[in-house]
CSV table of C-alpha atoms in Angstrom, one decimal:
chain,number,residue,atom,x,y,z
A,36,MET,CA,145.4,73.9,114.4
A,37,PRO,CA,147.4,76.8,112.9
A,38,ALA,CA,151.1,76.2,112.7
A,39,ALA,CA,153.0,77.9,115.5
A,40,PRO,CA,154.1,80.6,115.6
A,41,ALA,CA,150.9,82.4,114.7
A,42,ASN,CA,149.2,85.7,115.1
A,43,ILE,CA,146.5,85.2,117.7
A,44,PHE,CA,143.8,87.7,118.7
A,45,PHE,CA,140.9,87.4,121.1
A,46,TYR,CA,137.6,89.0,120.1
A,47,SER,CA,134.0,88.4,121.3
A,48,GLY,CA,134.7,85.2,123.1
A,49,GLN,CA,136.7,83.6,120.3
A,50,TYR,CA,140.4,83.2,119.4
A,51,TRP,CA,141.3,84.2,115.9
A,52,ALA,CA,144.6,83.1,114.4
A,53,PHE,CA,146.2,84.3,111.1
A,54,ALA,CA,148.7,81.7,110.0
A,55,ASN,CA,150.0,80.5,106.6
A,56,GLY,CA,148.0,83.2,104.8
A,57,GLY,CA,144.6,82.1,106.3
A,58,TRP,CA,142.3,82.6,109.2
A,59,HIS,CA,141.4,80.1,111.9
A,60,VAL,CA,138.9,80.4,114.8
A,61,SER,CA,138.5,78.6,118.1
A,62,VAL,CA,136.6,79.0,121.3
A,63,GLY,CA,139.8,77.9,123.2
A,64,TYR,CA,143.4,79.0,122.9
A,65,ASN,CA,144.4,75.3,122.4
A,66,GLY,CA,141.8,74.6,119.8
A,67,PRO,CA,140.2,72.8,118.1
A,68,TRP,CA,140.8,75.3,115.3
A,69,ILE,CA,138.5,75.7,112.3
A,70,VAL,CA,139.7,77.3,109.0
A,71,VAL,CA,137.4,80.2,108.0
A,72,GLY,CA,137.2,82.2,104.8
A,73,PRO,CA,138.2,85.9,105.0
A,74,GLN,CA,134.5,86.9,104.6
A,75,PHE,CA,133.7,85.6,108.1
A,76,VAL,CA,136.5,87.3,110.0
A,77,PRO,CA,135.0,90.2,112.1
A,78,ARG,CA,135.9,93.6,111.0
A,79,PRO,CA,137.6,94.7,114.3
A,80,ILE,CA,140.0,91.8,113.9
A,81,LEU,CA,140.8,92.9,110.3
A,82,LEU,CA,141.5,96.5,111.6
A,83,VAL,CA,144.3,95.4,113.9
A,84,PRO,CA,147.4,97.3,112.7
A,85,VAL,CA,150.3,95.4,111.1
A,86,ASN,CA,152.6,96.0,114.1
A,87,TYR,CA,150.4,93.8,116.3
A,88,TYR,CA,151.1,90.7,114.2
A,89,ARG,CA,153.9,88.7,115.8
A,90,VAL,CA,154.6,86.8,112.6
A,91,PRO,CA,153.6,89.0,109.6
A,92,PRO,CA,154.0,87.7,106.1
A,93,GLY,CA,157.2,89.0,104.5
A,94,HIS,CA,155.6,91.3,102.0
A,95,TRP,CA,153.8,93.2,104.9
A,96,LYS,CA,157.1,94.7,106.0
A,97,GLN,CA,156.7,97.4,103.3
A,98,TRP,CA,153.3,98.4,104.7
A,99,ALA,CA,152.7,101.1,107.3
A,100,LYS,CA,152.9,99.4,110.7
A,101,HIS,CA,150.2,101.6,112.3
A,102,GLN,CA,147.7,100.7,109.5
A,103,PRO,CA,145.7,97.5,109.2
A,104,PRO,CA,147.0,95.0,106.6
A,105,ARG,CA,145.9,95.7,103.0
A,106,TRP,CA,143.3,93.0,103.0
A,107,GLY,CA,141.9,94.2,99.7
A,108,ASP,CA,145.3,93.6,98.1
A,109,GLU,CA,145.4,90.1,99.7
A,110,TRP,CA,141.9,88.9,98.8
A,111,GLY,CA,141.0,91.0,95.8
A,112,ARG,CA,138.4,93.5,94.6
A,113,GLU,CA,135.4,91.2,94.8
A,114,TRP,CA,136.1,90.6,98.6
A,115,SER,CA,136.6,94.3,99.1
A,116,GLU,CA,133.3,95.2,97.5
A,117,LYS,CA,131.3,92.6,99.4
A,118,ARG,CA,132.8,93.7,102.7
A,119,GLU,CA,132.6,97.4,101.8
A,120,TRP,CA,136.3,97.5,102.7
A,121,LYS,CA,138.0,100.9,102.6
A,122,ALA,CA,141.3,101.3,100.8
A,123,ARG,CA,144.3,102.6,102.7
A,124,GLY,CA,143.9,106.3,103.4
A,125,ASP,CA,140.1,106.3,103.3
A,126,GLU,CA,139.9,106.2,107.1
A,127,ARG,CA,141.4,109.8,107.2
A,128,GLU,CA,138.8,111.1,104.7
A,129,GLU,CA,136.0,109.5,106.7
A,130,GLU,CA,137.3,111.1,110.0
A,131,ARG,CA,137.3,114.5,108.4
A,132,GLY,CA,133.7,114.1,107.3
A,133,LYS,CA,132.3,113.1,110.6
A,134,GLY,CA,129.7,115.5,111.9
A,135,HIS,CA,129.5,117.2,108.6
A,136,GLY,CA,127.0,115.0,106.8
A,137,HIS,CA,129.6,112.9,105.1
A,138,GLY,CA,130.1,109.1,105.3
A,139,HIS,CA,126.6,108.1,106.4
A,140,GLY,CA,123.3,107.9,104.6
A,141,ARG,CA,124.6,107.6,101.1
A,142,GLY,CA,121.9,106.0,99.1
A,143,LYS,CA,122.3,102.7,97.2
């Protein structure tokens, strides 16, 4: 079980807790909690802005509170590439391109 206090979110029938630098998941608020790797955390959970974390790590205080945590900084480039994680600021570029042929259908 994550040490209290923790940052707990509910998504798609599961509780997700970020505590001590790692993620935990449970089907019930009181556990049992299972430690999960960052690659298994649903994207909507990772997009929750910093200001919704009740107990953010100290170094997050310098980050924009209305933005999601900088997970790429936390977990590295390899994680970012596998998750196709956008760096801070890319969301604005994508929004500008919506409806104008940008952001979708780029070939691999």
